[in-house]
Coordinates of C-alpha atoms in Angstrom, one line a residue:
Chain A
X58 CA -24.7 40.5 27.1
X59 CA -24.4 40.3 30.9
X60 CA -22.1 37.5 31.0
X61 CA -19.7 39.1 28.4
X62 CA -19.8 42.3 30.6
X63 CA -19.4 40.5 33.7
X64 CA -16.4 38.5 32.4
X65 CA -14.7 41.5 31.0
X66 CA -15.3 43.5 34.1
X67 CA -14.6 41.7 37.3
X68 CA -12.6 38.6 36.3
X69 CA -9.4 37.8 38.0
X70 CA -9.0 34.6 36.2
X71 CA -5.6 33.7 34.9
X72 CA -6.6 32.7 31.5
X73 CA -3.4 31.1 30.4
X74 CA -3.4 28.9 33.6
X75 CA -7.0 28.0 32.9
X76 CA -6.1 26.8 29.4
X77 CA -3.2 24.9 30.6
X78 CA -5.2 23.3 33.4
X79 CA -8.0 22.2 30.9
X80 CA -5.5 20.7 28.6
X81 CA -3.9 18.8 31.3
X82 CA -7.2 17.5 32.6
X83 CA -9.0 16.8 29.4
X84 CA -6.6 16.3 26.6
X85 CA -6.8 12.7 26.6
X86 CA -10.4 11.9 26.7
X87 CA -11.4 14.8 24.3
X88 CA -9.0 13.3 21.7
X89 CA -10.5 9.8 22.4
X90 CA -13.9 11.4 21.8
X91 CA -12.7 13.1 18.6
X92 CA -11.3 9.7 17.4
X93 CA -14.9 8.3 17.4
X94 CA -16.1 11.3 15.3
X95 CA -13.3 10.9 12.9
X96 CA -14.6 7.3 12.4
X97 CA -18.3 8.8 11.9
X98 CA -16.7 11.2 9.3
X99 CA -14.9 8.3 7.7
X100 CA -18.1 6.4 7.3
X101 CA -20.0 9.3 6.1
X102 CA -17.4 10.0 3.4
X103 CA -18.4 6.7 1.9
X104 CA -22.1 7.3 1.9
X105 CA -23.4 7.5 -1.6
X106 CA -24.5 11.1 -2.6
X107 CA -23.1 12.7 0.4
X108 CA -20.9 15.8 -0.3
X109 CA -18.4 15.6 2.5
X110 CA -17.3 19.3 1.7
X111 CA -20.8 20.5 2.7
X112 CA -20.2 22.0 6.2
X113 CA -23.8 22.0 7.0
X114 CA -24.1 18.1 6.5
X115 CA -21.0 17.6 8.2
X116 CA -21.8 19.7 11.3
X117 CA -25.2 18.2 11.8
X118 CA -23.7 14.7 11.6
X119 CA -21.1 15.4 14.0
X120 CA -23.6 17.0 16.5
X121 CA -25.9 14.1 16.2
X122 CA -23.2 11.6 16.6
X123 CA -21.6 13.3 19.8
X124 CA -23.9 11.7 22.5
X125 CA -23.2 8.1 21.1
X126 CA -19.5 8.7 20.3
X127 CA -19.2 10.0 24.1
X128 CA -20.9 6.9 25.3
X129 CA -18.7 4.6 23.3
X130 CA -15.6 5.9 24.8
X131 CA -17.0 6.2 28.4
X132 CA -16.3 9.8 28.6
X133 CA -18.1 9.9 31.8
X134 CA -15.3 7.9 33.4
X135 CA -13.1 10.9 32.8
X136 CA -15.4 13.4 34.6
X137 CA -17.0 14.6 31.4
X138 CA -20.7 14.6 30.6
X139 CA -22.5 15.4 27.3
X140 CA -25.6 17.4 27.4
X141 CA -28.0 16.9 24.7
X142 CA -29.8 20.1 23.6
X143 CA -33.3 19.4 22.6
X144 CA -33.0 20.8 19.0
X145 CA -29.7 18.8 18.5
X146 CA -27.8 21.7 17.3
X147 CA -25.1 22.4 19.8
X148 CA -24.4 19.7 22.4
X149 CA -22.3 20.7 25.5
X150 CA -19.6 18.6 27.0
X151 CA -19.1 19.6 30.7
X152 CA -16.8 18.7 33.6
X153 CA -14.9 20.2 36.3
X154 CA -11.3 21.5 36.4
X155 CA -9.1 22.4 39.3
X156 CA -7.4 25.7 39.0
X157 CA -4.9 25.7 41.8
X158 CA -7.2 24.3 44.5
X159 CA -10.2 26.2 43.0
X160 CA -12.8 23.7 41.4
X161 CA -14.6 25.3 38.4
X162 CA -17.2 24.1 36.1
X163 CA -16.1 24.1 32.6
X164 CA -18.1 23.7 29.3
X165 CA -16.9 22.7 25.9
X166 CA -18.7 23.1 22.6
X167 CA -17.5 21.2 19.4
X168 CA -16.7 23.4 16.6
X169 CA -15.2 22.9 13.1
X170 CA -12.7 25.5 12.4
X171 CA -9.6 26.2 10.4
X172 CA -10.5 26.0 6.8
X173 CA -14.2 25.4 7.7
X174 CA -14.5 28.7 9.6
X175 CA -16.5 29.0 12.8
X176 CA -14.7 29.8 15.9
X177 CA -12.7 32.7 14.7
X178 CA -16.0 34.7 14.2
X179 CA -16.8 37.6 16.4
X180 CA -20.1 36.5 17.6
X181 CA -20.3 33.2 19.5
X182 CA -22.4 31.2 22.1
X183 CA -22.4 32.5 25.6
X184 CA -24.0 29.9 27.7
X185 CA -25.5 32.2 30.5
X186 CA -26.7 34.9 28.1
X187 CA -30.1 35.0 27.1
X188 CA -29.4 34.1 23.5
X189 CA -26.9 31.8 21.9
X190 CA -25.2 31.6 18.5
X191 CA -24.9 27.7 18.7
X192 CA -25.0 26.6 15.2
X193 CA -21.6 25.5 13.9
X194 CA -22.9 26.4 10.4
X195 CA -23.2 29.9 11.8
X196 CA -26.9 30.0 11.9
X197 CA -28.1 32.1 14.8
X198 CA -30.7 30.1 16.8
X199 CA -32.4 30.8 20.1
X200 CA -33.1 28.1 22.6
X201 CA -32.5 27.5 26.2
X202 CA -29.8 25.4 27.7
X203 CA -30.6 23.1 30.4
X204 CA -27.1 23.1 31.7
X205 CA -26.0 25.7 34.2
X206 CA -23.0 26.7 32.2
X207 CA -19.9 28.4 33.9
X208 CA -19.6 31.9 33.3
X209 CA -15.7 32.1 32.8
X210 CA -14.7 28.7 31.5
X211 CA -16.4 28.4 28.3
X212 CA -14.3 26.8 25.7
X213 CA -14.7 25.6 22.1
X214 CA -13.1 22.3 21.1
X215 CA -11.8 24.0 17.8
X216 CA -11.2 20.9 15.4
X217 CA -9.2 21.8 12.3
X218 CA -10.2 19.3 9.5
X219 CA -7.5 17.8 7.3
X220 CA -8.0 18.5 3.5
X221 CA -9.7 15.3 3.2
X222 CA -12.6 16.6 5.4
X223 CA -13.0 13.2 7.0
X224 CA -10.1 13.5 9.6
X225 CA -9.0 15.9 12.2
X226 CA -5.6 17.5 11.9
X227 CA -5.4 19.7 14.9
X228 CA -7.5 20.4 17.8
X229 CA -7.5 23.6 20.2
X230 CA -9.2 24.3 23.4
X231 CA -10.2 28.0 22.6
X232 CA -11.9 30.4 24.9
X233 CA -15.5 31.0 23.8
X234 CA -16.4 33.9 25.9
X235 CA -15.4 36.6 23.5
X236 CA -12.9 38.3 25.6
X237 CA -10.0 37.2 23.7
X238 CA -9.0 34.5 21.1
X239 CA -6.5 32.7 23.6
X240 CA -6.2 28.9 22.7
X241 CA -4.1 26.0 23.4
X242 CA -3.5 22.9 21.1
X243 CA -4.3 19.6 22.4
X244 CA -2.3 16.5 21.1
X245 CA -3.2 13.2 20.2
X246 CA -1.4 10.6 22.4
X247 CA -0.6 8.4 19.3
X248 CA -1.3 9.1 15.6
X249 CA -4.1 6.7 14.5
X250 CA -5.9 6.0 11.4
X251 CA -9.6 6.7 11.6
X252 CA -11.5 3.4 12.3
X253 CA -13.6 2.4 9.5
X254 CA -11.4 4.1 6.8
X255 CA -10.3 1.0 5.2
X256 CA -12.5 -0.1 2.5
X257 CA -13.3 -3.8 2.0
X258 CA -12.8 -4.9 -1.5
X259 CA -16.1 -5.5 -3.5
X260 CA -16.4 -9.2 -4.4
X261 CA -15.6 -10.0 -8.1
X262 CA -12.7 -12.2 -7.8
X263 CA -11.9 -15.2 -10.1
X264 CA -11.4 -18.6 -9.0
X265 CA -7.7 -18.3 -9.9
X266 CA -5.1 -20.8 -11.5
X267 CA -5.3 -24.4 -10.5
X268 CA -2.2 -26.2 -9.1
X269 CA -2.0 -29.9 -9.0
X270 CA 0.8 -32.1 -8.3
X271 CA 2.2 -33.8 -11.4
X272 CA 1.7 -37.5 -11.3
X273 CA 4.5 -39.8 -12.6
X274 CA 4.2 -41.4 -16.0
X275 CA 2.2 -44.6 -15.6
X276 CA 0.0 -43.2 -12.9
X277 CA -1.9 -41.0 -15.4
X278 CA -4.0 -44.0 -16.6
X279 CA -5.8 -46.3 -14.6
X280 CA -4.0 -49.5 -15.4
X281 CA -0.5 -47.7 -15.5
X282 CA 0.2 -49.1 -18.9
X283 CA 2.0 -46.9 -21.5
X284 CA 1.2 -46.3 -25.1
X285 CA 3.5 -47.8 -27.8
X286 CA 4.6 -46.2 -30.9
X287 CA 1.2 -46.8 -32.6
X288 CA -0.6 -44.6 -29.8
X289 CA -4.3 -44.6 -30.0
X290 CA -4.5 -45.8 -33.6
X291 CA -7.3 -48.1 -34.4
X292 CA -6.6 -52.0 -34.8
X293 CA -5.6 -53.1 -38.3
X294 CA -8.5 -54.9 -40.1
X295 CA -5.9 -57.5 -41.2
Chain B
X195 CA 36.3 -36.9 -12.3
X196 CA 36.3 -33.2 -13.3
X197 CA 35.4 -30.7 -10.6
X198 CA 32.0 -29.3 -11.0
X199 CA 32.2 -25.7 -12.5
X200 CA 31.0 -22.7 -10.8
X201 CA 28.1 -21.0 -12.5
X202 CA 29.2 -17.3 -12.9
X203 CA 25.6 -16.3 -13.2
X204 CA 24.9 -17.5 -9.8
X205 CA 27.8 -15.6 -8.3
X206 CA 26.5 -12.6 -10.0
X207 CA 23.1 -13.1 -8.7
X208 CA 24.3 -13.5 -5.1
X209 CA 26.6 -10.5 -5.3
X210 CA 24.0 -8.4 -6.7
X211 CA 21.4 -9.6 -4.3
X212 CA 23.5 -8.4 -1.4
X213 CA 24.3 -5.2 -3.4
X214 CA 28.0 -5.6 -3.2
X215 CA 30.5 -4.6 -5.8
X216 CA 33.3 -7.0 -7.1
X217 CA 35.7 -4.8 -5.1
X218 CA 33.8 -5.2 -1.9
X219 CA 33.5 -8.7 -2.3
X220 CA 37.1 -9.3 -3.1
X221 CA 38.2 -7.2 0.1
X222 CA 35.8 -9.1 2.3
X223 CA 36.8 -12.7 1.2
X224 CA 40.5 -12.4 0.0
X225 CA 39.6 -13.7 -3.3
X226 CA 41.2 -11.6 -6.1
X227 CA 38.8 -9.3 -7.8
X228 CA 40.1 -10.6 -11.2
X229 CA 39.0 -14.1 -10.4
X230 CA 35.6 -12.9 -9.4
X231 CA 35.3 -11.0 -12.6
X232 CA 36.3 -13.9 -14.7
X233 CA 34.0 -16.3 -13.0
X234 CA 31.1 -13.9 -13.5
X235 CA 31.8 -13.4 -17.2
X236 CA 32.3 -17.2 -17.8
X237 CA 35.9 -17.1 -18.6
X238 CA 36.7 -19.2 -15.5
X239 CA 34.6 -21.8 -13.6
X240 CA 36.7 -22.8 -10.7
X241 CA 37.9 -21.5 -7.3
X242 CA 39.5 -23.2 -4.4
X243 CA 37.3 -24.8 -1.7
X244 CA 38.4 -22.1 0.7
X245 CA 37.6 -19.4 -1.6
X246 CA 34.2 -20.4 -2.6
X247 CA 33.3 -21.1 1.1
X248 CA 34.5 -17.8 2.0
X249 CA 32.3 -16.2 -0.8
X250 CA 29.4 -18.3 0.4
X251 CA 29.8 -17.4 3.9
X252 CA 30.0 -13.6 3.2
X253 CA 27.0 -13.5 0.8
X254 CA 25.0 -15.7 3.0
X255 CA 24.4 -18.4 0.4
X256 CA 24.9 -22.2 0.7
X257 CA 28.1 -23.3 -1.3
X258 CA 25.7 -25.4 -3.5
X259 CA 24.1 -22.2 -4.8
X260 CA 27.1 -21.3 -6.9
X261 CA 27.2 -24.8 -8.5
X262 CA 23.5 -24.5 -9.7
X263 CA 23.3 -25.0 -13.3
X264 CA 20.1 -22.9 -13.6
X265 CA 19.8 -20.6 -16.5
X266 CA 20.0 -17.0 -15.2
X267 CA 17.8 -14.3 -16.5
X268 CA 19.4 -11.2 -15.6
X269 CA 17.3 -8.7 -17.5
X270 CA 13.8 -7.7 -16.8
X271 CA 11.1 -8.0 -19.5
X272 CA 12.6 -5.2 -21.5
X273 CA 16.2 -4.7 -22.5
X274 CA 18.3 -2.0 -20.8
X275 CA 16.0 -1.9 -17.7
X276 CA 13.5 0.0 -19.7
X277 CA 10.7 -1.8 -17.9
X278 CA 11.4 0.1 -14.7
X279 CA 9.1 3.0 -13.9
X280 CA 11.0 6.0 -13.0
X281 CA 14.2 4.2 -13.5
X282 CA 16.2 7.4 -14.1
X283 CA 16.1 8.1 -10.3
X284 CA 17.4 4.6 -9.5
X285 CA 21.2 3.8 -9.0
X286 CA 22.7 1.0 -10.9
X287 CA 23.3 -0.9 -7.6
X288 CA 19.8 -0.7 -6.7
X289 CA 18.6 -1.6 -10.1
X290 CA 20.7 -4.8 -10.0
X291 CA 19.7 -5.6 -6.4
X292 CA 16.0 -5.6 -7.5
X293 CA 16.7 -7.7 -10.8
X294 CA 18.7 -10.2 -8.6
X295 CA 15.9 -10.4 -6.3
X296 CA 13.4 -11.1 -9.1
X297 CA 15.7 -13.8 -10.4
X298 CA 16.0 -15.3 -6.9
X299 CA 12.2 -15.7 -6.9
X300 CA 12.3 -17.2 -10.5
X301 CA 15.0 -19.7 -9.4
X302 CA 12.5 -20.7 -6.6
X303 CA 9.5 -20.9 -8.7
X304 CA 10.9 -22.8 -11.7
X305 CA 12.0 -25.5 -9.3
X306 CA 8.7 -25.6 -7.3
X307 CA 6.8 -25.7 -10.5
X308 CA 8.6 -28.7 -11.8
X309 CA 6.7 -30.9 -9.5
X310 CA 3.3 -29.1 -10.3
X311 CA 0.8 -28.7 -13.1
X312 CA -0.4 -25.1 -13.4
X313 CA -3.8 -24.6 -15.1
X314 CA -4.8 -21.0 -15.8
X315 CA -8.3 -20.0 -15.6
X316 CA -7.9 -17.3 -18.1
X317 CA -5.7 -17.2 -21.1
X318 CA -2.7 -15.0 -21.2
X319 CA -3.6 -12.8 -24.2
X320 CA -1.0 -11.1 -26.3
X321 CA -1.5 -7.9 -28.3
X322 CA 0.4 -5.6 -30.4
X323 CA -0.4 -1.9 -30.9
X324 CA -0.4 -1.6 -34.7
X325 CA -1.1 1.4 -37.1
X326 CA -2.0 1.3 -40.8
X327 CA 1.8 1.0 -41.6
X328 CA 2.6 -2.1 -39.5
X329 CA 1.3 -5.7 -39.2
X330 CA 1.0 -7.9 -36.2
X331 CA 2.9 -11.0 -35.4
X332 CA 1.3 -14.3 -35.8
X333 CA 1.0 -15.0 -32.2
X334 CA -0.5 -11.5 -31.0
X335 CA -3.9 -9.8 -31.7
X336 CA -3.7 -6.4 -33.3
X337 CA -5.1 -3.3 -31.3
X338 CA -4.9 0.3 -32.2
X339 CA -4.1 1.4 -28.7
X340 CA -3.1 0.1 -25.4
X341 CA -6.4 1.1 -24.0
X342 CA -8.1 -1.2 -26.4
X343 CA -6.0 -4.2 -25.2
X344 CA -7.0 -3.3 -21.5
X345 CA -10.7 -3.4 -22.8
X346 CA -10.3 -6.8 -24.4
X347 CA -8.4 -8.2 -21.2
X348 CA -11.5 -6.9 -19.1
X349 CA -13.8 -8.6 -21.6
X350 CA -11.9 -12.0 -21.3
X351 CA -12.0 -11.7 -17.6
X352 CA -15.8 -11.2 -18.0
X353 CA -15.8 -7.8 -16.3
X354 CA -18.0 -4.8 -17.0
X355 CA -16.9 -1.4 -16.7
X356 CA -16.7 -1.2 -12.9
X357 CA -13.9 -1.3 -10.5
X358 CA -11.6 -4.4 -10.2
X359 CA -11.8 -5.8 -6.6
X360 CA -8.6 -7.6 -6.5
X361 CA -6.2 -7.2 -9.5
X362 CA -3.6 -9.7 -8.2
X363 CA -6.2 -12.5 -8.2
X364 CA -7.1 -11.8 -11.9
X365 CA -3.5 -11.5 -13.0
X366 CA -2.8 -14.8 -11.2
X367 CA -5.8 -16.4 -12.8
X368 CA -3.8 -16.0 -16.0
X369 CA -1.0 -18.2 -14.5
X370 CA 1.4 -15.3 -13.6
X371 CA 3.0 -15.3 -10.2
X372 CA 2.8 -12.2 -8.3
X373 CA 4.9 -11.7 -5.2
X374 CA 5.9 -8.6 -3.1
X375 CA 9.6 -8.3 -2.2
X376 CA 11.9 -6.1 -0.2
X377 CA 13.4 -3.6 -2.6
X378 CA 15.3 -1.9 0.3
X379 CA 16.0 1.9 -0.4
X380 CA 15.6 1.4 -4.3
X381 CA 12.9 3.6 -5.7
X382 CA 11.5 1.1 -7.9
X383 CA 7.8 0.1 -7.9
X384 CA 7.8 -3.4 -9.7
X385 CA 9.6 -5.5 -12.0
X386 CA 8.6 -8.4 -14.4
X387 CA 10.7 -11.3 -15.7
X388 CA 9.6 -13.5 -18.4
X389 CA 11.9 -16.5 -18.3
X390 CA 11.7 -18.9 -21.2
X391 CA 9.6 -22.1 -20.4
X392 CA 7.5 -20.5 -17.6
X393 CA 4.9 -17.9 -17.1
X394 CA 6.1 -14.4 -16.2
X395 CA 6.9 -13.6 -12.4
X396 CA 6.1 -10.0 -11.3
X397 CA 7.7 -8.7 -8.1
X398 CA 6.3 -5.6 -6.5
X399 CA 7.8 -3.4 -4.0
X400 CA 6.2 -4.3 -0.7
X401 CA 6.8 -0.9 0.9
X402 CA 4.6 0.9 -1.6
X403 CA 0.9 1.8 -0.7
X404 CA -1.8 -0.7 -1.9
X405 CA -3.2 1.6 -4.5
X406 CA 0.3 2.1 -6.0
X407 CA 1.1 -1.4 -5.9
X408 CA -2.2 -2.1 -8.0
X409 CA -1.3 0.6 -10.6
X410 CA 2.4 -1.0 -10.9
X411 CA 0.9 -4.4 -11.3
X412 CA -1.6 -3.2 -14.0
X413 CA 1.5 -1.4 -15.6
X414 CA 3.6 -4.5 -15.5
X415 CA 0.8 -6.7 -16.8
X416 CA 0.6 -4.2 -19.7
X417 CA 4.1 -4.9 -20.5
X418 CA 3.5 -8.7 -20.3
X419 CA 0.5 -8.6 -22.8
X420 CA 1.7 -5.8 -25.1
X421 CA 5.6 -5.8 -25.3
X422 CA 7.4 -8.8 -26.6
X423 CA 10.3 -6.6 -27.4
X424 CA 11.3 -3.0 -26.3
X425 CA 10.5 0.2 -28.0
X426 CA 10.4 3.9 -27.0
X427 CA 6.7 4.2 -26.5
X428 CA 6.3 1.0 -24.3
X429 CA 6.2 3.0 -21.0
X430 CA 3.4 5.4 -22.1
X431 CA 1.5 2.5 -23.5
X432 CA 1.9 0.5 -20.2
X433 CA 0.6 3.5 -18.2
X434 CA -2.3 3.9 -20.7
X435 CA -3.1 0.2 -20.4
X436 CA -3.1 0.4 -16.8
X437 CA -5.2 3.5 -16.6
X438 CA -8.0 1.8 -18.9
X439 CA -7.7 -1.4 -17.0
X440 CA -8.2 0.0 -13.5
X441 CA -10.4 3.0 -14.5
X442 CA -12.3 2.2 -17.8
X443 CA -13.4 5.3 -19.6
X444 CA -17.1 4.2 -19.8
X445 CA -17.2 3.4 -16.1
X446 CA -15.2 6.1 -14.4
X447 CA -16.1 9.2 -16.6
X448 CA -19.5 9.8 -14.9
X449 CA -17.7 9.9 -11.6
X450 CA -15.1 12.3 -12.8
X451 CA -17.5 14.7 -14.1
X452 CA -19.1 15.4 -10.8
X453 CA -17.1 18.2 -9.3
X454 CA -13.8 17.0 -8.2
X455 CA -12.5 18.0 -4.7
X456 CA -10.0 16.3 -2.3
X457 CA -12.8 14.7 -0.3
X458 CA -14.4 13.7 -3.4
X459 CA -11.2 12.1 -4.8
X460 CA -10.9 10.3 -1.5
X461 CA -14.3 8.9 -2.1
X462 CA -13.6 7.8 -5.6
X463 CA -10.2 6.4 -4.5
X464 CA -12.1 3.9 -2.4
X465 CA -14.5 3.1 -5.1
X466 CA -11.9 2.6 -7.9
X467 CA -9.0 1.6 -5.6
X468 CA -6.5 3.9 -7.5
X469 CA -4.5 6.9 -6.0
X470 CA -6.2 10.3 -5.9
X471 CA -3.4 11.6 -8.1
X472 CA -4.1 8.8 -10.6
X473 CA -7.8 9.8 -10.6
X474 CA -6.8 13.6 -11.3
X475 CA -4.6 12.5 -14.2
X476 CA -7.2 10.2 -15.6
X477 CA -9.9 13.0 -15.3
X478 CA -7.5 15.3 -17.2
X479 CA -6.7 12.8 -19.9
X480 CA -10.4 11.9 -20.5
X481 CA -11.3 15.5 -20.7
X482 CA -13.5 15.6 -17.6
X483 CA -11.5 18.4 -16.1
X484 CA -9.3 21.2 -17.7
X485 CA -5.6 21.3 -17.3
X486 CA -6.2 24.2 -15.0
X487 CA -8.5 22.3 -12.8
X488 CA -6.1 19.4 -12.5
X489 CA -3.2 21.8 -11.7
X490 CA -5.3 23.3 -9.0
X491 CA -6.2 20.0 -7.6
X492 CA -2.5 19.0 -7.6
X493 CA -1.6 22.2 -5.8
X494 CA -4.1 21.4 -3.1
X495 CA -2.8 18.0 -2.7
X496 CA 0.7 19.4 -2.3
X497 CA -0.5 21.8 0.2
X498 CA -1.6 19.2 2.5
X499 CA 1.4 16.9 1.7
X500 CA -0.8 14.4 0.0
X501 CA 1.5 14.2 -3.0
X502 CA 4.1 12.5 -0.7
X503 CA 1.6 10.3 1.1
X504 CA -2.0 10.3 0.2
X505 CA -4.3 10.6 3.4
X506 CA -4.3 7.5 5.6
X507 CA -8.1 7.8 6.0
X508 CA -8.6 7.0 2.3
X509 CA -6.1 4.0 2.4
X510 CA -7.4 0.8 0.7
X511 CA -7.1 -2.6 1.9
X512 CA -3.8 -4.3 0.5
X513 CA -4.4 -7.1 -2.0
X514 CA -2.9 -10.4 -1.4
X515 CA -2.1 -13.0 -4.0
X516 CA -2.6 -16.7 -3.3
X517 CA -0.9 -18.5 -6.2
X518 CA 2.8 -18.5 -4.7
X519 CA 1.3 -19.3 -1.3
X520 CA -0.5 -22.4 -2.9
X521 CA 2.6 -23.5 -4.6
X522 CA 4.5 -23.6 -1.4
X523 CA 1.6 -25.1 0.5
X524 CA 1.5 -28.1 -1.9
X525 CA 5.0 -28.8 -1.3
X526 CA 4.9 -28.3 2.5
X527 CA 1.5 -30.0 3.1
X528 CA 0.9 -32.4 0.3
X529 CA 4.5 -33.4 -0.6
X530 CA 5.7 -33.2 3.0
X531 CA 8.7 -30.8 2.7
X532 CA 9.9 -29.1 5.7
X533 CA 11.1 -25.4 5.6
X534 CA 14.7 -26.9 6.0
X535 CA 14.2 -29.4 3.1
X536 CA 12.7 -26.8 0.8
X537 CA 15.4 -24.1 1.6
X538 CA 18.2 -26.5 0.9
X539 CA 16.6 -27.8 -2.4
X540 CA 16.3 -24.2 -3.5
X541 CA 19.8 -23.4 -2.4
X542 CA 18.8 -20.6 0.0
X543 CA 19.3 -19.9 3.7
X544 CA 16.1 -21.1 5.5
X545 CA 15.5 -17.7 7.3
X546 CA 15.9 -16.0 4.0
X547 CA 13.7 -18.3 2.2
X548 CA 10.9 -18.0 5.0
X549 CA 11.1 -14.3 4.8
X550 CA 11.0 -14.2 1.0
X551 CA 7.8 -16.3 0.9
X552 CA 6.0 -14.8 3.9
X553 CA 6.5 -17.9 6.1
X554 CA 6.9 -17.9 9.8
X555 CA 10.4 -18.1 10.7
X556 CA 11.0 -20.6 13.5
X557 CA 12.6 -19.1 16.7
X558 CA 15.3 -21.6 16.7
X559 CA 16.4 -20.5 13.2
X560 CA 16.5 -16.8 14.4
X561 CA 18.6 -17.7 17.4
X562 CA 20.9 -19.9 15.2
X563 CA 21.4 -17.0 12.9
X564 CA 22.2 -14.6 15.7
X565 CA 24.9 -16.7 17.0
X566 CA 28.4 -15.7 16.1
X567 CA 30.1 -17.9 13.5
X568 CA 33.1 -19.6 15.0
X569 CA 36.1 -20.2 12.8
X570 CA 38.9 -22.7 13.7
X571 CA 42.3 -20.9 13.4
X572 CA 45.2 -23.2 13.4
X573 CA 48.3 -22.2 15.4
X574 CA 51.2 -22.7 13.2
X575 CA 53.8 -21.9 16.1

């Protein structure tokens, strides 16, 4: 708990300014990343037998998807890196933010929040402490981080899922250092529908009605002749 | 030679199509309202050239439109507009506008079908819901419920009890033309006209979500196969028919029995291609969930705003028909008609014709339409 005490004691950090700066710097790339994760959730929602309401399943899938999702949107081009933790539970997204000329390392951790719970709990992960509560399904787990995490700019990316459980309605950057619950909302640049949400129709279509151009009378038979009043009656024997 | 008579029905169609009252038309054209009224109710059939040109210009139809001797079918499948879903919330002007739009499509299709043979893949079956006290007509099959009719339809389409991938294609395979039209602000989902001498025409509100259009089409198809004449229970029967057609009991019940939640409803929506709210209603009506469960689910849907607009992430792909497009293609590709020629033959402005049938509107036409109309005014001084 050294970090907790240190942060509480000697910090002269303007926490509101830090939130603002983090939003300004990372709002767009974080939402781009979340867009990818929404697509993952959408696809997951259509997997047979998967219960999308099960936070354990959803959390594991998101953490597993994070590295590839970050790569798909070239997160590194925006100054963010994903550090994959060996047991796969709680990946870190790290970068650098400029606080009035003072460059500071920053670390984000993805959390599901809102109706799903998670980030509002009293115990959280503290990266530099000797233990971490890093499981988004609230399981305590001990493991070492490879990343040299900053001691004052630890954030959660707190994702509030929509009622469907497969899209994100709101996202907040929230302090994860346990000092207070300050947070700031980050906004999507344009509302989008999660990619892959459209279901393609299964194939059981009929051939349909047949349309043909009417042929004028006379063209209906090969020789163009028309029938007389007797029609197709057999010739008289007489 | 006597002057050609104006067809009052065509004037009524054009006026309702533009959602104008007789008073508005009279004020804008200078033609007396009494004259308009008499033309429309058939007690007068002539106007001066200036008057009919003024009306044609204001309503945006060619003058020849008003001299068409087409029979006009003003009412939908059922009398008194009873075929409308949720008709109570719809103004008379909007109802008339939508019926006029449907009649406009019928006018086009009737002429286009004149040159074409239409051979349906499946028969258009007819049913009547009978009880032990009633008997069935000669040309219909007796069923004891609308749901039974839906089961027989599915059997005739050689479907099991699974989801229907593309309902429009199956309906079209029975010879019915299905199109989507611009209903403007009218809160109407769809309308069916059954003109004598041709197969029914269904017009759906193109602004509705795909799942709702599917249910509307199933509902309208229920009217077509069940209701030769209107009666009180017809709307409920059409809904029961639609529910069984899209979500047959034997197929959907196992899905609805597994604990329903909003995410689960979303998954089922993608499977059955019906609205989440329709699935809740179906679950309740089949006894898979209690009334209290259904209410709780509806409340949850409301809390997230999903009763107004179901979540985008569970949207289903829209269905497209192809019969109307094929009909136009035959005329334009095989018979060699241009857009202008077809529009002229069908007495409709080319741009409006193109929009109605989803054809590309040539740039030149749009520019032409935007130009202010010049009128020559003679100076009498």
